PDB file of C-alpha atoms in Angstrom:
ATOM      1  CA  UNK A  28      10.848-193.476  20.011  1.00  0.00           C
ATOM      2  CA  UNK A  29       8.060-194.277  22.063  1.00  0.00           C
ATOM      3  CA  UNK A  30       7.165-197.941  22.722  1.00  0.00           C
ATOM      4  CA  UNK A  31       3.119-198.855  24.019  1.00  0.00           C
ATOM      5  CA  UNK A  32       2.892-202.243  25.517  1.00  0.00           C
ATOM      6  CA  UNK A  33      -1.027-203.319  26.024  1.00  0.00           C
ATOM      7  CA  UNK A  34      -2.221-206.407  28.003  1.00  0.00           C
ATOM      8  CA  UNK A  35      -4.231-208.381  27.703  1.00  0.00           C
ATOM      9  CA  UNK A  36      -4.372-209.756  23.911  1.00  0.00           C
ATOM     10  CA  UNK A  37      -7.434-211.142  24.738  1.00  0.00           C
ATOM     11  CA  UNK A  38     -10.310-210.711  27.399  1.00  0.00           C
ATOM     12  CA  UNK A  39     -13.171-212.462  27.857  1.00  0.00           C
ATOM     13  CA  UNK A  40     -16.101-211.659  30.612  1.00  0.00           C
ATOM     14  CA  UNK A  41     -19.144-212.179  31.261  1.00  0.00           C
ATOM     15  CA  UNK A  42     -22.524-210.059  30.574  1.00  0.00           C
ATOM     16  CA  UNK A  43     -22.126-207.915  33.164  1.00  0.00           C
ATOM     17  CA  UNK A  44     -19.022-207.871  34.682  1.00  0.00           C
ATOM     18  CA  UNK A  45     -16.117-205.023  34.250  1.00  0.00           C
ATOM     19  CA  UNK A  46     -13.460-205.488  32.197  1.00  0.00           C
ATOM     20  CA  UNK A  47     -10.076-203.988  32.240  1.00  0.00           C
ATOM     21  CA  UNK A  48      -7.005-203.313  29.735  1.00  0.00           C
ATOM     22  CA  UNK A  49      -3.780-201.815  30.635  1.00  0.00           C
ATOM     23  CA  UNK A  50      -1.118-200.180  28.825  1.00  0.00           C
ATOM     24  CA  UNK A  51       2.215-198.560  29.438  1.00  0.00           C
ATOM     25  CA  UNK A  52       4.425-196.511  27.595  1.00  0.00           C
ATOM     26  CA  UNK A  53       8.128-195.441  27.422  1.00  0.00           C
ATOM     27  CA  UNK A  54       8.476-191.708  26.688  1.00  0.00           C
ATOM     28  CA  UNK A  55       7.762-189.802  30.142  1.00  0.00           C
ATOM     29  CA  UNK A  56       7.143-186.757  27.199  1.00  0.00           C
ATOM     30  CA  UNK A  57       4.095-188.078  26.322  1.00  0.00           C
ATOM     31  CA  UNK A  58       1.045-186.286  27.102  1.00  0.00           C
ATOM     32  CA  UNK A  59      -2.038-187.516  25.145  1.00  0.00           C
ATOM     33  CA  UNK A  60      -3.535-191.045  25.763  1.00  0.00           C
ATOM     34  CA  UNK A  61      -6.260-192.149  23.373  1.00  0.00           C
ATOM     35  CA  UNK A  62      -8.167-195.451  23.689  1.00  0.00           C
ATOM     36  CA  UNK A  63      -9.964-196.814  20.305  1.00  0.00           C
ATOM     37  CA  UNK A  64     -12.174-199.625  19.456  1.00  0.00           C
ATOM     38  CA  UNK A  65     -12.037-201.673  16.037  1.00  0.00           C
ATOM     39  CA  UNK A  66     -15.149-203.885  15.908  1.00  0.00           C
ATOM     40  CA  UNK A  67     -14.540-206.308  13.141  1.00  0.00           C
ATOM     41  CA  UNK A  68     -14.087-205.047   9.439  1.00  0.00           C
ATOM     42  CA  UNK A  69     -14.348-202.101  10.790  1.00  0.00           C
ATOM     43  CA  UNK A  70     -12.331-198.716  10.884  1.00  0.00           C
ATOM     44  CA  UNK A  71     -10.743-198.089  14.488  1.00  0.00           C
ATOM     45  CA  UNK A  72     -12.863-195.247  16.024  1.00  0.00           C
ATOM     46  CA  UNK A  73     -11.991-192.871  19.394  1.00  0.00           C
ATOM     47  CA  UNK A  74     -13.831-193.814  22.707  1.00  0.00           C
ATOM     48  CA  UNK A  75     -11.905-191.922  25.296  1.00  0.00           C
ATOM     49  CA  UNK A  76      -8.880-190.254  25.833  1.00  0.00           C
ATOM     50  CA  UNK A  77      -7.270-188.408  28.358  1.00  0.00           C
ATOM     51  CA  UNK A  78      -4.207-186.034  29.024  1.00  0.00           C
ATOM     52  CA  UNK A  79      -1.655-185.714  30.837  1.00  0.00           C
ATOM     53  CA  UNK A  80      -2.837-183.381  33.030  1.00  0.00           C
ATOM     54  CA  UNK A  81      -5.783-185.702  34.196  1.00  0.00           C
ATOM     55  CA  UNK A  82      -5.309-188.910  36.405  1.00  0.00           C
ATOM     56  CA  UNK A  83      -9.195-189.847  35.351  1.00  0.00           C
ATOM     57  CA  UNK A  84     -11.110-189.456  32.853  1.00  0.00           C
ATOM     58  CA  UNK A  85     -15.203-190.887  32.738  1.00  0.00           C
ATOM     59  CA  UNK A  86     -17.612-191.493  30.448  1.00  0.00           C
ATOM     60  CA  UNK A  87     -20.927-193.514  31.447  1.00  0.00           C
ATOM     61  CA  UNK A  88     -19.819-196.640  31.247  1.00  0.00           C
ATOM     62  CA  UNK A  89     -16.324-196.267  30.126  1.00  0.00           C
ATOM     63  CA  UNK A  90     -13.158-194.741  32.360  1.00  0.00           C
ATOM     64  CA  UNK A  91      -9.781-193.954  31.694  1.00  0.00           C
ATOM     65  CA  UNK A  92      -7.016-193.480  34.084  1.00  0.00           C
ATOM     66  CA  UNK A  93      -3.532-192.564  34.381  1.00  0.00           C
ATOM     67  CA  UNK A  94      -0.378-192.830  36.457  1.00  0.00           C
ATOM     68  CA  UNK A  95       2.073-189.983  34.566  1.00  0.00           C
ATOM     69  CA  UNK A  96       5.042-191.297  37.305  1.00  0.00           C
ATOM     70  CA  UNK A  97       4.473-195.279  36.848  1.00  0.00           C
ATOM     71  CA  UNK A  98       4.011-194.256  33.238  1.00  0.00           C
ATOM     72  CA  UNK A  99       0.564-195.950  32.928  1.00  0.00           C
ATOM     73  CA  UNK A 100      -2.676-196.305  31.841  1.00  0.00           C
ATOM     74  CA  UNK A 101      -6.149-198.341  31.812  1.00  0.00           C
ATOM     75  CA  UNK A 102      -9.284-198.477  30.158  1.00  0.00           C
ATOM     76  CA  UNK A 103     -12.350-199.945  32.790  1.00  0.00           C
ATOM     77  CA  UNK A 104     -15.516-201.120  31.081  1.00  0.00           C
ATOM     78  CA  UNK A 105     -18.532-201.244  32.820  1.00  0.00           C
ATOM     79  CA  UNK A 106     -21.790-203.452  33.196  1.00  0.00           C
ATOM     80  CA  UNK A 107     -20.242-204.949  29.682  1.00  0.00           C
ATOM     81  CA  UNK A 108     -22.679-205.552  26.745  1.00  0.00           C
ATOM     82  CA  UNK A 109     -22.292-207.721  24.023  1.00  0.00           C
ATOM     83  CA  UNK A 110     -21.910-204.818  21.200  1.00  0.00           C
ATOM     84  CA  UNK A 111     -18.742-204.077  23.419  1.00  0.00           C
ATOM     85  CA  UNK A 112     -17.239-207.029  21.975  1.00  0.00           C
ATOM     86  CA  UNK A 113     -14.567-205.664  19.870  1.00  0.00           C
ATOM     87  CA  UNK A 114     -10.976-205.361  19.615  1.00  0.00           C
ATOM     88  CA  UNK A 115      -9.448-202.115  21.667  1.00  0.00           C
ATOM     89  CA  UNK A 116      -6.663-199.966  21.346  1.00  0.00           C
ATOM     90  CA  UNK A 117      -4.591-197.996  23.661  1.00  0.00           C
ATOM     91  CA  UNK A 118      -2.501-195.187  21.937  1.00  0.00           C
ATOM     92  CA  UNK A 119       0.450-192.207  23.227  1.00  0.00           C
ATOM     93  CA  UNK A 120       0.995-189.230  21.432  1.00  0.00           C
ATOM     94  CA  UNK A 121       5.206-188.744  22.018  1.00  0.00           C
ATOM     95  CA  UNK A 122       5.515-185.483  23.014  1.00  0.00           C
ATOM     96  CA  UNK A 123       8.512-183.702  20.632  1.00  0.00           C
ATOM     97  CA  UNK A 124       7.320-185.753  17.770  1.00  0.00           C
ATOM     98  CA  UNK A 125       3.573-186.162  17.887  1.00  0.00           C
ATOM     99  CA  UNK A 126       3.912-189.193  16.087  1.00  0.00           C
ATOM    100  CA  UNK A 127       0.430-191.487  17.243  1.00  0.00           C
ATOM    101  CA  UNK A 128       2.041-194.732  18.579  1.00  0.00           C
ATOM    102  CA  UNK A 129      -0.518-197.613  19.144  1.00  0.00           C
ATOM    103  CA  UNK A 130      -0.657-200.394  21.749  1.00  0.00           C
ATOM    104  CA  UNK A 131      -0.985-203.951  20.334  1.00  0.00           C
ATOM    105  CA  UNK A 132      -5.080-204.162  20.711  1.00  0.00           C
ATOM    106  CA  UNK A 133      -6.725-206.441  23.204  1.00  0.00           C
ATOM    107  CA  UNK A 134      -9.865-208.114  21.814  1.00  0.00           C
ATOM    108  CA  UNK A 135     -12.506-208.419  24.631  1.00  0.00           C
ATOM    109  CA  UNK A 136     -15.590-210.533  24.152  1.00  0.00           C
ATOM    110  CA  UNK A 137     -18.313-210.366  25.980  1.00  0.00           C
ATOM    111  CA  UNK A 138     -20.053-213.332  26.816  1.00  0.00           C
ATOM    112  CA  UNK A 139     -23.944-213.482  27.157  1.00  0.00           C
TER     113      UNK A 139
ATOM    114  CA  UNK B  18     -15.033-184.229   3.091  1.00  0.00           C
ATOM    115  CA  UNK B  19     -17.203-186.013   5.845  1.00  0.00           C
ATOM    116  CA  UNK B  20     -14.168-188.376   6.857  1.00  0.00           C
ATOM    117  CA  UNK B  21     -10.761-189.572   5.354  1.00  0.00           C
ATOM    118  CA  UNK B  22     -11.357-191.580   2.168  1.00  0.00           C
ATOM    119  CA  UNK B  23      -9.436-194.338   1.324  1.00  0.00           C
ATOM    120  CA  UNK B  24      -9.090-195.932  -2.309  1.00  0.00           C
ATOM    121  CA  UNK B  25      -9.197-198.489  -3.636  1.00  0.00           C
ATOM    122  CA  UNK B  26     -11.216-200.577  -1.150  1.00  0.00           C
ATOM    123  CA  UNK B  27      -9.599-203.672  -2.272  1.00  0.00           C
ATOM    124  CA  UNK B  28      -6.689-204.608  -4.570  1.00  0.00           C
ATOM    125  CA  UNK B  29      -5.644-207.922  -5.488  1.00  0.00           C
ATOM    126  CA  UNK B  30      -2.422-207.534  -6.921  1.00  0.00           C
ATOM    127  CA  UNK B  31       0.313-210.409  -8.625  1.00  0.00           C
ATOM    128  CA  UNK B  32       3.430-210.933  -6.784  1.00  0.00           C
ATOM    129  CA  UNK B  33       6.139-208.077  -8.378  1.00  0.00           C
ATOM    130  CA  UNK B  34       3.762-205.394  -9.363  1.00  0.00           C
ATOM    131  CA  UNK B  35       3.537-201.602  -8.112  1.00  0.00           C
ATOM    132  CA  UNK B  36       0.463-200.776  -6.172  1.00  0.00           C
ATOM    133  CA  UNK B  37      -0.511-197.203  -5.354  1.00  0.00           C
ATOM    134  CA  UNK B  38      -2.652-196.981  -2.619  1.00  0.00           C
ATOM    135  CA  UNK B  39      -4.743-193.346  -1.951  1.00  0.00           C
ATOM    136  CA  UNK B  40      -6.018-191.421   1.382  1.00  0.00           C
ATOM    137  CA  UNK B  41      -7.914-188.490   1.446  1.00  0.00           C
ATOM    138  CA  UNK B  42      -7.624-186.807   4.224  1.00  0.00           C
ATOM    139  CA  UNK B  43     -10.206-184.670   6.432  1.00  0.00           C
ATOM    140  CA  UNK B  44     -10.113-180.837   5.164  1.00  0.00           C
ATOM    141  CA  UNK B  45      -7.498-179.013   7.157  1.00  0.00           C
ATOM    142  CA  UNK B  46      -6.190-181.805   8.694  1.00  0.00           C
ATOM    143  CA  UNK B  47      -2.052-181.257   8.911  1.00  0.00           C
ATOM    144  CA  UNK B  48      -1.274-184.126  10.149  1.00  0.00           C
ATOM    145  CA  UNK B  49      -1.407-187.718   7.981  1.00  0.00           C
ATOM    146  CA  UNK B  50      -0.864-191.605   9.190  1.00  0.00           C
ATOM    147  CA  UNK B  51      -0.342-194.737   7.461  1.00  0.00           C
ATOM    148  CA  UNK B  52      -0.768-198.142   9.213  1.00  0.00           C
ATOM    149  CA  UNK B  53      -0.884-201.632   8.150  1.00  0.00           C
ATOM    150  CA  UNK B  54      -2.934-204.279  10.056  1.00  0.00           C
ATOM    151  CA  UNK B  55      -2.331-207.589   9.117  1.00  0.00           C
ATOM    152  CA  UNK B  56      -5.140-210.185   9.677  1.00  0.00           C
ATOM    153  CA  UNK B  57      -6.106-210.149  13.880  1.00  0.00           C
ATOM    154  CA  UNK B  58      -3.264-208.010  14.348  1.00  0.00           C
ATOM    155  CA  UNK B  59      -2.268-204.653  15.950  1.00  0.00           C
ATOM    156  CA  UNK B  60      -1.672-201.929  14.394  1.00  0.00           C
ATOM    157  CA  UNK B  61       1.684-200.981  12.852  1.00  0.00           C
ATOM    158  CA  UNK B  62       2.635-197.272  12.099  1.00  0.00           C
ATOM    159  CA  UNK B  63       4.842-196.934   8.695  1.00  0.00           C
ATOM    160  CA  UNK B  64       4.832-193.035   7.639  1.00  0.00           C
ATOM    161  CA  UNK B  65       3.907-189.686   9.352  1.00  0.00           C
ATOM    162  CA  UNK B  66       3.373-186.685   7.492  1.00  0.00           C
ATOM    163  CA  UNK B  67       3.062-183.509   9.605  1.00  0.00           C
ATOM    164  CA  UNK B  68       2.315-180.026   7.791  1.00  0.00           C
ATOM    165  CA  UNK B  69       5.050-178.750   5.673  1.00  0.00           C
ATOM    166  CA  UNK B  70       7.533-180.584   8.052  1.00  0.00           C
ATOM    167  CA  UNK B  71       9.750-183.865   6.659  1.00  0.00           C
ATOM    168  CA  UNK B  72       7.738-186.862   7.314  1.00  0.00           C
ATOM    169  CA  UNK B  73       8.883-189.692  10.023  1.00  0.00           C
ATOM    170  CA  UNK B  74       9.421-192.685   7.919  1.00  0.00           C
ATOM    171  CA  UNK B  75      10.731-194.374  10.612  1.00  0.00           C
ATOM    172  CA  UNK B  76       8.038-196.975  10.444  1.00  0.00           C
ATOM    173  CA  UNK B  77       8.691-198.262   6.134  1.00  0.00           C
ATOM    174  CA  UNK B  78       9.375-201.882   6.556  1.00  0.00           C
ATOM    175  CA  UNK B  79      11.246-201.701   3.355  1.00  0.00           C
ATOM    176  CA  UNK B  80      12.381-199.532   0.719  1.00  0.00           C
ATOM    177  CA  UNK B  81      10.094-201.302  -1.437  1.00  0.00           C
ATOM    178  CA  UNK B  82       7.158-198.769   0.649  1.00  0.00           C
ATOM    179  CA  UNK B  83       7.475-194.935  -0.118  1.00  0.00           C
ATOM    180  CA  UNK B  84       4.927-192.371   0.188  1.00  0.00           C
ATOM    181  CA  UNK B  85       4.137-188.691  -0.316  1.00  0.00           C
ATOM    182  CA  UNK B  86       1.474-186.332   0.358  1.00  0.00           C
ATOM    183  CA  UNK B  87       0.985-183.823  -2.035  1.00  0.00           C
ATOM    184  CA  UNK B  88       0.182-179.877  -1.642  1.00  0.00           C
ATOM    185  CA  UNK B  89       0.018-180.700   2.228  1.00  0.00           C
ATOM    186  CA  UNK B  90      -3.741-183.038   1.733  1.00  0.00           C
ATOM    187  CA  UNK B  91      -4.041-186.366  -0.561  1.00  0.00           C
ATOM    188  CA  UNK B  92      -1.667-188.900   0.179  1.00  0.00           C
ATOM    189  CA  UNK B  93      -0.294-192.094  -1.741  1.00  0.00           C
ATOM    190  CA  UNK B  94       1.377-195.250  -0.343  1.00  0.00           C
ATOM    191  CA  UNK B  95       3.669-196.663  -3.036  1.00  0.00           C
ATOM    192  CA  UNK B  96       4.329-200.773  -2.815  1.00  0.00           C
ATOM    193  CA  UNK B  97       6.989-201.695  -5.212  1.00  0.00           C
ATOM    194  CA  UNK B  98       7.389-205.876  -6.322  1.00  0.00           C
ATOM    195  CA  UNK B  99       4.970-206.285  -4.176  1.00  0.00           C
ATOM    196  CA  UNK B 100       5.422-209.521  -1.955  1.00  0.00           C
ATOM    197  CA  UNK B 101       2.987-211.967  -0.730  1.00  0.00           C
ATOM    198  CA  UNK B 102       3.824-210.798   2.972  1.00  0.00           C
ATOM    199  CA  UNK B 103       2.698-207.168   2.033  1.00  0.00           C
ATOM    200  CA  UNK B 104      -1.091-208.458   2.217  1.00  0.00           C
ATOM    201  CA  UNK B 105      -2.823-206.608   5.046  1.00  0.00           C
ATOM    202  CA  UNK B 106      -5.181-204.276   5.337  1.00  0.00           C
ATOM    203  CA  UNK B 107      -3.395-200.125   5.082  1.00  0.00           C
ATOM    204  CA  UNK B 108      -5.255-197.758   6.980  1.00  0.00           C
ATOM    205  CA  UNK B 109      -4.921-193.694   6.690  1.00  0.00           C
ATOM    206  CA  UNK B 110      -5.765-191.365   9.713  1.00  0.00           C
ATOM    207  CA  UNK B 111      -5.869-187.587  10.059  1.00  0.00           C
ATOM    208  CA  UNK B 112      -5.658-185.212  12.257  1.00  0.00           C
ATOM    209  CA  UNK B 113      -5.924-181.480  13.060  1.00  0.00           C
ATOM    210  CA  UNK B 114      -2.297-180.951  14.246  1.00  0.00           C
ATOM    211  CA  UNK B 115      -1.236-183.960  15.031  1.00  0.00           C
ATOM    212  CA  UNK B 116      -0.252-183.069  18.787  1.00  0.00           C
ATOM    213  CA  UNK B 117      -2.512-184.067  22.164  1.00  0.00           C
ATOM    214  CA  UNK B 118      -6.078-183.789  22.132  1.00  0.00           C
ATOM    215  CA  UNK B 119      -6.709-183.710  18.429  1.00  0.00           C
ATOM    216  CA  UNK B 120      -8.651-186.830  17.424  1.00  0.00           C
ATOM    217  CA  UNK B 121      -7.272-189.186  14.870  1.00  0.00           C
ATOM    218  CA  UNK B 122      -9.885-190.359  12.327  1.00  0.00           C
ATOM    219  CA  UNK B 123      -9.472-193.395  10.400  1.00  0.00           C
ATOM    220  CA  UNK B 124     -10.242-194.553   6.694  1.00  0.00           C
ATOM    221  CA  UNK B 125     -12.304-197.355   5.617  1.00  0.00           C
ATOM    222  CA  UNK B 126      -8.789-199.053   4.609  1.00  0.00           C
ATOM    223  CA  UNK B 127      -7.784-200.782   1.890  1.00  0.00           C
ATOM    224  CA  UNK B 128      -7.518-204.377   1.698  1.00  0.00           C
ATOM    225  CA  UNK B 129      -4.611-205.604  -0.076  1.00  0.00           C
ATOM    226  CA  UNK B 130      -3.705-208.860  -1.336  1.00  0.00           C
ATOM    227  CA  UNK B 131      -1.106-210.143  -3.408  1.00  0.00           C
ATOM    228  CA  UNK B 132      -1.184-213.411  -5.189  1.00  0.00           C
TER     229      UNK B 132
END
């Protein structure tokens, strides 16, 4: 089955500065990257997400790329903010199965 | 509904008792998740329902954990002797088919914790 690795587990920047998490996956099938963020006690909710057919994906302060043949993918953050403190997670879709595998989160705190 | 519903919010439960844990999916949504999230942890995939197709339970930890999903919408997660290590928090997400592009929403959870 497929297999996401994310890194880092944590992230800290400051005010400001970009921050950047990458992930990579096993099955070359898959075709549907998701990124979610999970501020705490909360419920894990859909910031961005690209396919397969897409090396970059943007959305004001938030970009996703990926490299299909290094079987690869980032999330870049932006002019960080505080409220994008939270803990983020990179997902694959595996292609035959559609089964939503998830990275192991990377909690990013952003330092005022 | 508005989103997927999750129920109860909490449990406590004693060590060795059944807990039956409830998602309600988003109308129309075919395709079902479980996950469990353990405190500050990732999160871990245990059952996939898909449609009228068998379900990947490739993810039950044990076979203490079974689930079904009845008539294709509501789903329950079944914990039997439940074990102190089985406290996390067990999220539900749906989708519209399951396959790339369609947006997985997530429950509120439910918090479990066995004493």
């Amino acid at each position: 089955g497929e297999n996401v690795e994310q890194h880092p587990s944590t992230l800290s920047v400051q005010e400001g500065d970009s921050a950047v998490i990458k992930c990579t996956y096993s099955d070359s099938a898959s075709n549907y990257f998701p990124w979610y963020k999970q501020e705490l006690g909360k419920r894990p909710q859909l910031i961005i997400d690209i396919r397969s057919n897409v090396g970059e994906k943007k959305d004001q302060r938030i970009a996703v790329t990926l490299n299909k043949t290094a079987k690869h993918f980032s999330l870049h953050i932006t002019e960080t903010q505080p409220e994008d403190s939270a803990v983020y997670f990179c997902a694959a879709i595996s292609g035959s199965a559609r089964q939503l595998t998830f990275g192991s989160g990377t909690q990013l705190t952003v330092l005022p | 509904g508005a989103g997927v519903s999750q129920s109860p919010s909490n449990k406590v439960t004693e060590k060795g008792k059944d807990v039956e844990l409830r998602c309600d999916p988003i109308s129309g949504h075919t395709a079902l998740y479980w996950y469990r999230q353990s405190l500050g942890q990732g999160l871990e995939f245990l059952i996939y329902f898909q449609g009228n197709s068998a379900p990947d339970k490739s993810g039950l930890p044990s076979d203490r954990f079974s689930a079904e999903r009845t008539g294709g919408s509501v789903s329950t997660l079944t914990i039997q002797r439940t074990q102190q290590e089985d406290s996390a928090v067990y999220l539900c997400a749906s989708s519209l088919t399951g396959g790339a592009g369609t947006e997985a929403f997530f429950g509120q959870g439910t918090r479990l914790t066995v004493v």
